[in-house]
PDB file of C-alpha atoms and ligand atoms in Angstrom:
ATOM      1  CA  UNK Y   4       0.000   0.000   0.000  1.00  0.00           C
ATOM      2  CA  UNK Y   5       1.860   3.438  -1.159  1.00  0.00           C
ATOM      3  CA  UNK Y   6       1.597   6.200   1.436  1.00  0.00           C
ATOM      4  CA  UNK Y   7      -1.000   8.302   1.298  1.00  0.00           C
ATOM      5  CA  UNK Y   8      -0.788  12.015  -0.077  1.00  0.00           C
ATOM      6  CA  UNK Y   9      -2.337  15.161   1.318  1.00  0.00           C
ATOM      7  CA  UNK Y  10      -2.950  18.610  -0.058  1.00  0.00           C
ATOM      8  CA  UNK Y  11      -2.247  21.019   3.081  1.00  0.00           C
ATOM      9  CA  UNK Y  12      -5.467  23.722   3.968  1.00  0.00           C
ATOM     10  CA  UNK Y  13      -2.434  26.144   4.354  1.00  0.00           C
ATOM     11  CA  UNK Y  14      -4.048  26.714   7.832  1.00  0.00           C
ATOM     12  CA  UNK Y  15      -1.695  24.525  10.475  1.00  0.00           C
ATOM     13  CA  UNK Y  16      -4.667  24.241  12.801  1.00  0.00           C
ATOM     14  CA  UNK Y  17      -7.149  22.659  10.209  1.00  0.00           C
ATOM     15  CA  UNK Y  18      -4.119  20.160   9.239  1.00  0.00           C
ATOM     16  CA  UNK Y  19      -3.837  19.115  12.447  1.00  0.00           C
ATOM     17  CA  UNK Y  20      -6.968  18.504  12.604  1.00  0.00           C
ATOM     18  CA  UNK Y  21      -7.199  16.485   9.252  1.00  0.00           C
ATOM     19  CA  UNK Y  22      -3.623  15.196  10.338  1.00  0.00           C
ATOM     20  CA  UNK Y  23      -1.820  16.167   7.255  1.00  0.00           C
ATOM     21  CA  UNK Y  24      -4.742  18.437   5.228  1.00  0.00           C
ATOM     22  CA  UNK Y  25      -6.908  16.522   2.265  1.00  0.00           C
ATOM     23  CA  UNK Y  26      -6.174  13.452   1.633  1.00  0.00           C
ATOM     24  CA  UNK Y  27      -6.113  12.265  -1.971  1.00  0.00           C
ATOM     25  CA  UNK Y  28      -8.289   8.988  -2.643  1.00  0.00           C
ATOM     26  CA  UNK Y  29     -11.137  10.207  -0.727  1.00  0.00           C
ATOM     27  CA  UNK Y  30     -13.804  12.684  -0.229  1.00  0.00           C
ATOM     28  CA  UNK Y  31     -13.784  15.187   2.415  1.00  0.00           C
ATOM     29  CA  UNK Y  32     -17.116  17.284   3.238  1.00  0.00           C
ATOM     30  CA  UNK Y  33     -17.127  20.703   4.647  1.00  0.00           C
ATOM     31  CA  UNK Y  34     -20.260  21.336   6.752  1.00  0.00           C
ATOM     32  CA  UNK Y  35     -21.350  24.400   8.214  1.00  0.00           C
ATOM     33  CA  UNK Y  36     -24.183  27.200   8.768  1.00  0.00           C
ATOM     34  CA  UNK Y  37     -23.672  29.982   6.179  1.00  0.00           C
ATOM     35  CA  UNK Y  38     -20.708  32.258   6.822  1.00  0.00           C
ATOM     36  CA  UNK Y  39     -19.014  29.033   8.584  1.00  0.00           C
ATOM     37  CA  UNK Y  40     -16.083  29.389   6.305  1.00  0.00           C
ATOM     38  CA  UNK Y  41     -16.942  26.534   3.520  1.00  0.00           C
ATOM     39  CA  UNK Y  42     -16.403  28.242   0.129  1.00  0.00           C
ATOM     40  CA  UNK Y  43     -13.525  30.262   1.949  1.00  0.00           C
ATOM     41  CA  UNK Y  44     -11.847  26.627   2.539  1.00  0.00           C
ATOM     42  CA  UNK Y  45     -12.735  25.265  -1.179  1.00  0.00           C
ATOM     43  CA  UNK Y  46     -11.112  28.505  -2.888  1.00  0.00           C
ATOM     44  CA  UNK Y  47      -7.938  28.398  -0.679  1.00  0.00           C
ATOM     45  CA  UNK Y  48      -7.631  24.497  -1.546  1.00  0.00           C
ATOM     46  CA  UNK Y  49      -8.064  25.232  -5.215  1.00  0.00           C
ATOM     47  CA  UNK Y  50      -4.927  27.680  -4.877  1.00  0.00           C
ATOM     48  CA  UNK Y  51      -3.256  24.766  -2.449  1.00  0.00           C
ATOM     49  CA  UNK Y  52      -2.904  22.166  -4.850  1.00  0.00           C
ATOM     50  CA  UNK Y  53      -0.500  24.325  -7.340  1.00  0.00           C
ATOM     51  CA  UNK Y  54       2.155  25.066  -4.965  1.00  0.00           C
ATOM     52  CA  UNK Y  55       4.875  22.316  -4.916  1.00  0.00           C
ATOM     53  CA  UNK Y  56       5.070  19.205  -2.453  1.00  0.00           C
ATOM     54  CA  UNK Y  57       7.430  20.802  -0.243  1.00  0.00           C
ATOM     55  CA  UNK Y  58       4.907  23.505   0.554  1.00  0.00           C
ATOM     56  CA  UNK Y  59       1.573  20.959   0.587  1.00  0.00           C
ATOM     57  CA  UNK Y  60       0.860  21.075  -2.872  1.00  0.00           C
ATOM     58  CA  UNK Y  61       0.146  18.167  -5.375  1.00  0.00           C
ATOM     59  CA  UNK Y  62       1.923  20.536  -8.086  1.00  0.00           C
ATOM     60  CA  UNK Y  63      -1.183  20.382  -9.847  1.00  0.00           C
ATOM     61  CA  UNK Y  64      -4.761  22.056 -10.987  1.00  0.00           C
ATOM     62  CA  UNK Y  65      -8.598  21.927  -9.433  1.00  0.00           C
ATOM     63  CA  UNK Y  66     -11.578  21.515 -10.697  1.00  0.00           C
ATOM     64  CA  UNK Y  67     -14.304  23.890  -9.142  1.00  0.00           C
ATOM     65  CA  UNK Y  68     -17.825  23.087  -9.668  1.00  0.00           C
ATOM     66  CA  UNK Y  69     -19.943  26.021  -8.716  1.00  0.00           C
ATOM     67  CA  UNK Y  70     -23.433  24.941  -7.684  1.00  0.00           C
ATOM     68  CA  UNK Y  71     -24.465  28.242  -6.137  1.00  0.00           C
ATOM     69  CA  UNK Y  72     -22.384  30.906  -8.120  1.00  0.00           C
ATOM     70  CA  UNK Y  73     -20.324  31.598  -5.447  1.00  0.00           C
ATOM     71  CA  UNK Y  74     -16.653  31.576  -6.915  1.00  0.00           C
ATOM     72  CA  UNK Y  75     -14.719  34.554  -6.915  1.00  0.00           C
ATOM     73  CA  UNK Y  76     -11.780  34.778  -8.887  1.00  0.00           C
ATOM     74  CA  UNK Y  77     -10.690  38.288  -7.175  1.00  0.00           C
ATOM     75  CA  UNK Y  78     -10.672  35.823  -3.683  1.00  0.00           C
ATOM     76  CA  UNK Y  79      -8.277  33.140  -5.941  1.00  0.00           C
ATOM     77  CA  UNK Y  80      -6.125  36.043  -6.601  1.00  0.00           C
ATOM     78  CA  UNK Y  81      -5.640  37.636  -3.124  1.00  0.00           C
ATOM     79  CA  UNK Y  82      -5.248  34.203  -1.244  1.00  0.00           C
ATOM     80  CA  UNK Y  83      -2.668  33.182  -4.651  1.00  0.00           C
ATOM     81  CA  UNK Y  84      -0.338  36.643  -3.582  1.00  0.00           C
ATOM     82  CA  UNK Y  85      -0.844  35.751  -0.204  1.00  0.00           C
ATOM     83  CA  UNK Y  86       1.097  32.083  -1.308  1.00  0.00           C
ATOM     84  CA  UNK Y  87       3.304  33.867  -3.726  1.00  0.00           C
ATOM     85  CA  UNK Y  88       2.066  32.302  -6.618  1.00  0.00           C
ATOM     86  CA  UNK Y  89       1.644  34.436  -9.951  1.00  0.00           C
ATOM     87  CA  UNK Y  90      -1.708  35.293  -9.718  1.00  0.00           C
ATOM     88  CA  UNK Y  91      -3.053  35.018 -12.734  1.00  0.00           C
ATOM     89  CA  UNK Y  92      -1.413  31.375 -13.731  1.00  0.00           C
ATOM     90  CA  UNK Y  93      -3.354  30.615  -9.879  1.00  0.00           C
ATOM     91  CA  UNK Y  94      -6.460  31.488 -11.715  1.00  0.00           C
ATOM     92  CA  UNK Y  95      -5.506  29.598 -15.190  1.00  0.00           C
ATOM     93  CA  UNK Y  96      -5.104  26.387 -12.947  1.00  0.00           C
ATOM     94  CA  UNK Y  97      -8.952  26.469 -11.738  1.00  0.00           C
ATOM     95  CA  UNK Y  98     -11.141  24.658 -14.489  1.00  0.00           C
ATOM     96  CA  UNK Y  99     -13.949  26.352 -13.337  1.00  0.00           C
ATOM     97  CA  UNK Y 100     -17.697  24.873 -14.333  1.00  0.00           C
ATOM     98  CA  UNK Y 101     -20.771  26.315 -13.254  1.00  0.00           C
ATOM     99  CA  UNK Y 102     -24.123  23.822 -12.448  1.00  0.00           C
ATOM    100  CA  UNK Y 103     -27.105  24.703 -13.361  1.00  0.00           C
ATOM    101  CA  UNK Y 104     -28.803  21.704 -12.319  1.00  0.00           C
ATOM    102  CA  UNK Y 105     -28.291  18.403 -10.331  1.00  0.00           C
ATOM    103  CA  UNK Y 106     -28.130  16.715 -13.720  1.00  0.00           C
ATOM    104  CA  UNK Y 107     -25.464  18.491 -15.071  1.00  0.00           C
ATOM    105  CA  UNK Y 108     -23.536  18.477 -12.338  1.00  0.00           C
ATOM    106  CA  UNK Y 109     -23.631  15.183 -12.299  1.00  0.00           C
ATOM    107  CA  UNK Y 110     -22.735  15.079 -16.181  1.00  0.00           C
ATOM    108  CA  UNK Y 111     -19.973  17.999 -15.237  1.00  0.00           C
ATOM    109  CA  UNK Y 112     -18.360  14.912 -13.141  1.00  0.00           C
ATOM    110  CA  UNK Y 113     -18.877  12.007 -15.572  1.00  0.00           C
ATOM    111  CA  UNK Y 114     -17.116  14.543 -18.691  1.00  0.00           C
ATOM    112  CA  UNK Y 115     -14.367  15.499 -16.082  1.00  0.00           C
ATOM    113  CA  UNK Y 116     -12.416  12.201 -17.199  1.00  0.00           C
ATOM    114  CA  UNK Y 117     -11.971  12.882 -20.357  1.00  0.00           C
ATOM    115  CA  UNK Y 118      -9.439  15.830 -19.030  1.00  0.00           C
ATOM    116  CA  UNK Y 119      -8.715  14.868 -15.437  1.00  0.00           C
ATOM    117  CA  UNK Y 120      -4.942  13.197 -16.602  1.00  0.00           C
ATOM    118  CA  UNK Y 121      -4.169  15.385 -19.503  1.00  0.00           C
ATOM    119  CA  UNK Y 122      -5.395  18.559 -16.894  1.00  0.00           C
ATOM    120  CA  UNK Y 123      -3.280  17.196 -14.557  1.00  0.00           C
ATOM    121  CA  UNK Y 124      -6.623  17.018 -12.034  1.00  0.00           C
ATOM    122  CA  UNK Y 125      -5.359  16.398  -8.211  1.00  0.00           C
ATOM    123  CA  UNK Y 126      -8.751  18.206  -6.034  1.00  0.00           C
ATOM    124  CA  UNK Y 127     -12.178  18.116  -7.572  1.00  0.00           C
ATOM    125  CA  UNK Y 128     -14.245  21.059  -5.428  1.00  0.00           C
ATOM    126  CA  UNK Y 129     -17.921  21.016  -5.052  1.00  0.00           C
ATOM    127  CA  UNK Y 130     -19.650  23.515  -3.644  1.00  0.00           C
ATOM    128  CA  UNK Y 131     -22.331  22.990  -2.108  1.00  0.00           C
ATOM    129  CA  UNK Y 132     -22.855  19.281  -3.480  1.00  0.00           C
ATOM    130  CA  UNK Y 133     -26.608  19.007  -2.235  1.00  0.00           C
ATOM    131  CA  UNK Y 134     -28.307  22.520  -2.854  1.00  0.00           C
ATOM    132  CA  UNK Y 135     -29.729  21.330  -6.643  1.00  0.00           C
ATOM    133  CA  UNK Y 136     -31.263  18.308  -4.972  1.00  0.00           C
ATOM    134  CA  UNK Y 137     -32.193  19.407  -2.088  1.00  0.00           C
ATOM    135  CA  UNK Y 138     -34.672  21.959  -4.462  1.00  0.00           C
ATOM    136  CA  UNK Y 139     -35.176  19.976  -6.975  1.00  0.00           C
ATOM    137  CA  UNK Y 140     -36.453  16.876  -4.705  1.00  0.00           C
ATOM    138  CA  UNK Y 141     -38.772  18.943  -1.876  1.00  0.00           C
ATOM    139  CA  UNK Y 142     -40.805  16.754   0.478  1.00  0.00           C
ATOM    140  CA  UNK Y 143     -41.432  13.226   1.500  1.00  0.00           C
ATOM    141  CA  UNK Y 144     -42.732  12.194  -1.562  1.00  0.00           C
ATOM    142  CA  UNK Y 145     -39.568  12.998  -3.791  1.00  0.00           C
ATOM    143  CA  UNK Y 146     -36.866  11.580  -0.519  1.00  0.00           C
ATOM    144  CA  UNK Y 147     -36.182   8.356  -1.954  1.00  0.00           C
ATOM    145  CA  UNK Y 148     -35.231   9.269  -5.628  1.00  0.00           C
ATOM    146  CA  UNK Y 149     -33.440  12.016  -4.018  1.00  0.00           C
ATOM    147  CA  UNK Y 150     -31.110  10.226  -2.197  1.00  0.00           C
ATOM    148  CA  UNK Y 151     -30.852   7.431  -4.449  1.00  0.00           C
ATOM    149  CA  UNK Y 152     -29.645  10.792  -6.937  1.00  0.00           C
ATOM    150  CA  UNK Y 153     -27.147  11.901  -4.375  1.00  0.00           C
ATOM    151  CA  UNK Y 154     -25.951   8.241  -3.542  1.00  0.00           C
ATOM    152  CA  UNK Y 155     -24.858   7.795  -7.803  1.00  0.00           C
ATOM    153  CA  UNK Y 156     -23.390  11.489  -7.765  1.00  0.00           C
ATOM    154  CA  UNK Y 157     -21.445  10.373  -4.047  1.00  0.00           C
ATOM    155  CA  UNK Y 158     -20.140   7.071  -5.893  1.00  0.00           C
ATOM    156  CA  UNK Y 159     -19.111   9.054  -9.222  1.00  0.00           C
ATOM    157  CA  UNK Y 160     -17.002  11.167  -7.045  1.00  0.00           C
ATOM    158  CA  UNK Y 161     -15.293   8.245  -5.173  1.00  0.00           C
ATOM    159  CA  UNK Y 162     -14.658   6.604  -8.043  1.00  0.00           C
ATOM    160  CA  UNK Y 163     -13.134   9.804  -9.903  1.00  0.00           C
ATOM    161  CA  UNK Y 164     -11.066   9.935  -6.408  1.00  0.00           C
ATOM    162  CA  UNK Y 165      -9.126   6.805  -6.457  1.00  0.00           C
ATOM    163  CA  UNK Y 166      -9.036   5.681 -10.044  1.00  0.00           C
ATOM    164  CA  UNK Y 167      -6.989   8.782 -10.422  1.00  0.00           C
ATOM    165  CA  UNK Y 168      -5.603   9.211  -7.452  1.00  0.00           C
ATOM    166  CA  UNK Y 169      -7.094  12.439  -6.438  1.00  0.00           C
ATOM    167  CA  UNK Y 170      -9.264  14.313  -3.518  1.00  0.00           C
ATOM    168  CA  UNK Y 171     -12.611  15.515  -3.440  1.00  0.00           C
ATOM    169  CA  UNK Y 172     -13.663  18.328  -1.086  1.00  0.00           C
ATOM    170  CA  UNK Y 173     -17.555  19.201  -1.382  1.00  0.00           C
ATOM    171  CA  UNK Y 174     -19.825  20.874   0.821  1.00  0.00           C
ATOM    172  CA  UNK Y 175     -22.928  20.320   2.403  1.00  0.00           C
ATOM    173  CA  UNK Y 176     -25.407  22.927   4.490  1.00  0.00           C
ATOM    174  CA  UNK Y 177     -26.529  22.495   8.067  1.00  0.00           C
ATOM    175  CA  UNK Y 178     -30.027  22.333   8.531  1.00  0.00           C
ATOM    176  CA  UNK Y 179     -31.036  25.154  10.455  1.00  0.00           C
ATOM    177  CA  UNK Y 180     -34.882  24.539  10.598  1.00  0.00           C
ATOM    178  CA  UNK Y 181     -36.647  21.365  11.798  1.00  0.00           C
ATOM    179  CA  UNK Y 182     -35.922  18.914   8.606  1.00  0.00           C
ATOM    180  CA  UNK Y 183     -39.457  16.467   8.858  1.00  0.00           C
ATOM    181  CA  UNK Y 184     -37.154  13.668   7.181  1.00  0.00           C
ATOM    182  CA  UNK Y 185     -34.110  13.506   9.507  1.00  0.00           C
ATOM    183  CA  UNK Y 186     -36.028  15.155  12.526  1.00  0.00           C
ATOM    184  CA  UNK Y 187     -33.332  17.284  14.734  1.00  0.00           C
ATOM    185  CA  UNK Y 188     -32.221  20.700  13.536  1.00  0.00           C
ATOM    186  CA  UNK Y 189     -28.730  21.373  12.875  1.00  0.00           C
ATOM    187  CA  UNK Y 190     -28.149  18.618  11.354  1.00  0.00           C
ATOM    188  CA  UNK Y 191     -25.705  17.923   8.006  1.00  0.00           C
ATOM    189  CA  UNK Y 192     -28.401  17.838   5.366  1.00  0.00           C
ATOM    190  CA  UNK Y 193     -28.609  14.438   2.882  1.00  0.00           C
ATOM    191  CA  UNK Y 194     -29.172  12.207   5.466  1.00  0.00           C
ATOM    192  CA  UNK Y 195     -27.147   8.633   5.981  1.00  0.00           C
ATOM    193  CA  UNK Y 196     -26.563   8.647   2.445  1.00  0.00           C
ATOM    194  CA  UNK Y 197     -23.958  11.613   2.705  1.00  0.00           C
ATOM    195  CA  UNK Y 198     -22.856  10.072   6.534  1.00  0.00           C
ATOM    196  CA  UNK Y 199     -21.831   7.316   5.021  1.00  0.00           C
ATOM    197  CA  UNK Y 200     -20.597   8.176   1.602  1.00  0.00           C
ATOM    198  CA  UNK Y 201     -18.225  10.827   2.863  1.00  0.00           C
ATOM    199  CA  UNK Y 202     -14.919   9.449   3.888  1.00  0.00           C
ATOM    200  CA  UNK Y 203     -14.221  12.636   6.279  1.00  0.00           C
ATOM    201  CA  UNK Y 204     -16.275  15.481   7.545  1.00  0.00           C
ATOM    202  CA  UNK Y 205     -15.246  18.520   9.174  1.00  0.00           C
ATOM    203  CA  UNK Y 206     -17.959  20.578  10.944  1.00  0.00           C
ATOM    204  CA  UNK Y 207     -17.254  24.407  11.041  1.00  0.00           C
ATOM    205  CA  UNK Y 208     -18.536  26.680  12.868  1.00  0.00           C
ATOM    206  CA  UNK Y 209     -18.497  30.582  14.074  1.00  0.00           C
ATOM    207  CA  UNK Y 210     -17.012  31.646  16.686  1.00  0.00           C
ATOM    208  CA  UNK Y 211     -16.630  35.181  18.710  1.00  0.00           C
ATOM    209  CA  UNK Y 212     -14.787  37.640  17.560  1.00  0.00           C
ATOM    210  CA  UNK Y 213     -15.427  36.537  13.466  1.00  0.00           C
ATOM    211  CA  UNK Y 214     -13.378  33.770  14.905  1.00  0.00           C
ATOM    212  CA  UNK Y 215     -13.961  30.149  13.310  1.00  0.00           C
ATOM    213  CA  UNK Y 216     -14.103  26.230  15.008  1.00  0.00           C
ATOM    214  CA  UNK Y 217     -13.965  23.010  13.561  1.00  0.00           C
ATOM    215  CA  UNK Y 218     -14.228  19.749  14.647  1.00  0.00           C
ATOM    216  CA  UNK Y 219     -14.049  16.153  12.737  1.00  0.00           C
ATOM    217  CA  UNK Y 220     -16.994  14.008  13.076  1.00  0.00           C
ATOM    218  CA  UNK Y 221     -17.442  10.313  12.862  1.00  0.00           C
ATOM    219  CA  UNK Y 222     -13.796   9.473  12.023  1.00  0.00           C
ATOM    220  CA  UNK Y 223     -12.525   6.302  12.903  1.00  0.00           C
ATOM    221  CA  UNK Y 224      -9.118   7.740  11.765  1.00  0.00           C
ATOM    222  CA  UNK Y 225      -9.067  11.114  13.558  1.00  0.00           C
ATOM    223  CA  UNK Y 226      -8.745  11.892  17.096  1.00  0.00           C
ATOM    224  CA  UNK Y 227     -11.793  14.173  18.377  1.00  0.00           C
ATOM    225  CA  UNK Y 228     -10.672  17.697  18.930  1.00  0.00           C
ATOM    226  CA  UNK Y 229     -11.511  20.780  17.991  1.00  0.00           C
ATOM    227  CA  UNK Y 230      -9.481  23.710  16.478  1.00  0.00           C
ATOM    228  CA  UNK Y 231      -9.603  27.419  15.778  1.00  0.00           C
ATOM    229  CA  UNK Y 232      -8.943  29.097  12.220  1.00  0.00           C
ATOM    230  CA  UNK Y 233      -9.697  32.964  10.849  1.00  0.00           C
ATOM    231  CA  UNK Y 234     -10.784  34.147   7.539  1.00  0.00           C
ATOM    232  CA  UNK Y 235      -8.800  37.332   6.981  1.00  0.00           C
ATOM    233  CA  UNK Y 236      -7.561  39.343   3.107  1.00  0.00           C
ATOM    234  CA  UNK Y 237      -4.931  36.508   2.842  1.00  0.00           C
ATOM    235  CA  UNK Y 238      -7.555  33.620   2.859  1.00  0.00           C
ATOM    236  CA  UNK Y 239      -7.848  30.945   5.812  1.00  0.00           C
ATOM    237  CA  UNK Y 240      -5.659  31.222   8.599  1.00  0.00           C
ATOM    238  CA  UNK Y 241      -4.384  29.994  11.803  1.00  0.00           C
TER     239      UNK Y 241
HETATM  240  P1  GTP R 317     -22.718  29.517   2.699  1.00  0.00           P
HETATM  241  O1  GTP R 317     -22.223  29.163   1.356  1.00  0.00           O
HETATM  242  O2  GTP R 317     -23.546  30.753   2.717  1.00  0.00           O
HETATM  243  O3  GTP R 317     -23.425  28.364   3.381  1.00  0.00           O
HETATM  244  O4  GTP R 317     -21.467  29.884   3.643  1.00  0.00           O
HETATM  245  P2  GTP R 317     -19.941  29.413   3.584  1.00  0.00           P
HETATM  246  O5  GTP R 317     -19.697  28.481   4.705  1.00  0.00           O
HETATM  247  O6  GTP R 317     -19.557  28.991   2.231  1.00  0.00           O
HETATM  248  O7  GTP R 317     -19.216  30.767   3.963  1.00  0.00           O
HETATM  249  P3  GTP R 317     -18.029  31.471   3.187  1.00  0.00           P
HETATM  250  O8  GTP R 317     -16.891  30.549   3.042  1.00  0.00           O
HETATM  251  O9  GTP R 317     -18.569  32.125   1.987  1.00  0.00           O
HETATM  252  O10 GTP R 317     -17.596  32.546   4.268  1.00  0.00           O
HETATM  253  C1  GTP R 317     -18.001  33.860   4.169  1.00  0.00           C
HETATM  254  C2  GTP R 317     -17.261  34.643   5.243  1.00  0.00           C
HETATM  255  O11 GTP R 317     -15.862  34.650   4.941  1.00  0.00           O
HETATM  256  C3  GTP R 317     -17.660  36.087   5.248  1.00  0.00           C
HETATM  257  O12 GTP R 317     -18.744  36.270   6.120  1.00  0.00           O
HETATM  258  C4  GTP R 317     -16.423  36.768   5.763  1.00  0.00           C
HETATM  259  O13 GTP R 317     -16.423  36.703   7.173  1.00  0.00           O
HETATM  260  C5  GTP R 317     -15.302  35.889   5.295  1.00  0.00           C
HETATM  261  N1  GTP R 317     -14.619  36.464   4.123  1.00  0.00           N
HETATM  262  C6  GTP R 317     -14.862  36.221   2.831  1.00  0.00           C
HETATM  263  N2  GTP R 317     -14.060  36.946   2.028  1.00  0.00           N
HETATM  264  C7  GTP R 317     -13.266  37.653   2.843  1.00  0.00           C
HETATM  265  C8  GTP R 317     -12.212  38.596   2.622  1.00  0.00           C
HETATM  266  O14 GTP R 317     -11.853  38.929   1.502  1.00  0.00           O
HETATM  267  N3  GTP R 317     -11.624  39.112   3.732  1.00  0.00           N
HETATM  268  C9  GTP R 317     -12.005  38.766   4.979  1.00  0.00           C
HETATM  269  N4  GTP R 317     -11.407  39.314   6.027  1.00  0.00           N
HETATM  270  N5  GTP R 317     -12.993  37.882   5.227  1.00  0.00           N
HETATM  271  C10 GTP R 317     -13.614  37.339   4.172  1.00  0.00           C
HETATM  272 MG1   MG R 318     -20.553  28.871   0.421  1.00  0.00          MG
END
């Protein structure tokens, strides 16, 4: 078994925490109220996996699927400075794809690998993987197919992930008002179907002070602790 590789947050706290940062060959899932820090994490990542192995980089590109229209390449270019990377070459090594739709998203990761080797592909980004079928499957009567949907789009991820030896970061909404399917509030939306198909999730959270927490949850792997991280002009940091 060859050692596994990680792409580092760029935040020592959060790699602690991860023990290493995102590990290639599975899929980690960012959860979190809005504001918790999510899309922050995804875009810093994105600029991560250029730098070089010696500074927690894969040396290669990211794919960002978009479900929400929430990229910002201005944020790429601040956080690529901030790593002194050229900025716009940070930018050039995003493949950035917009989803309009929970079916095209899922077609957005079936077409991905046709490029993946020749785009030198190492971190596959989606954010938020649920929103399209959370709306597009409302109510009791739709759960089923719904999760049956997001159990095909989990397994085309995990597959993309270790047939080429790559990670997946995607992120997922807390449920802030009484869900009638899963019953608690404040609960990871998607159910058992996400539990289970996610090989690590990291729970953020805000804290005073525009301060930010995370935690891992469910790990077999990690130890259960919490840590501290900021969002400032540079991107995520300690
Ligand atoms: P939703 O997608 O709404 O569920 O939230 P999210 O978890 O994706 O939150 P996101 O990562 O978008 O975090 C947004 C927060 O990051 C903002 O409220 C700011 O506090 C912080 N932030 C974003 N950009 C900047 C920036 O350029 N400078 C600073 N200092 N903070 C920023
Ligand atoms: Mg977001």
């Amino acid at each position: 078994r060859k050692n596994l590789e990680y792409i580092s947050t760029g935040v020592r706290s959060l790699d602690d925490l991860l023990e290493g940062g995102v590990e290639v060959g599975s899929i980690t899932e960012l959860i979190g109220e809005f504001g918790a820090g999510k899309t922050q994490i995804c875009h810093q990542l994105a600029v991560m996996v250029q730098l070089p192995k010696e500074k927690g980089g894969l040396n290669a590109r990211a794919l960002y699927i978009d479900t929400e229209g929430t990229f910002r390449p201005e944020r790429i270019i601040q956080i690529a400075r901030a790593k002194q990377l050229d900025p716009e070459k940070a930018l050039e090594n995003i493949i950035y794809a917009r989803a309009y739709n929970s079916d095209h998203q899922m077609l957005l990761v079936d077409e991905a690998k046709k490029y993946i080797e020749s785009q030198n592909i190492r971190l596959i980004i989606v954010d938020s993987l649920i929103n399209h079928f959370r709306a597009e499957y409302p109510g009791r009567e739709n759960l089923a197919s719904r999760q049956q949907k997001l159990n095909r789009h989990i397994s085309q991820l995990h597959r993309l992930a270790s047939l080429y030896n790559l990670a997946v970061v995607v992120t997922n909404q807390v449920m802030s008002s009484p869900d009638i399917f899963f019953g608690n509030p404040m609960k990871p939306a998607g159910g058992n179907i996400m539990a289970h198909g996610c090989t690590y999730r990291i729970w953020l959270r805000k804290a005073k002070e525009g301060k930010r927490i995370a935690r891992i949850i469910d790990s077999p792997k990690h130890a259960e602790k919490e840590v501290a991280f900021a969002i400032t002009e540079d991107g995520v940091t300690d």
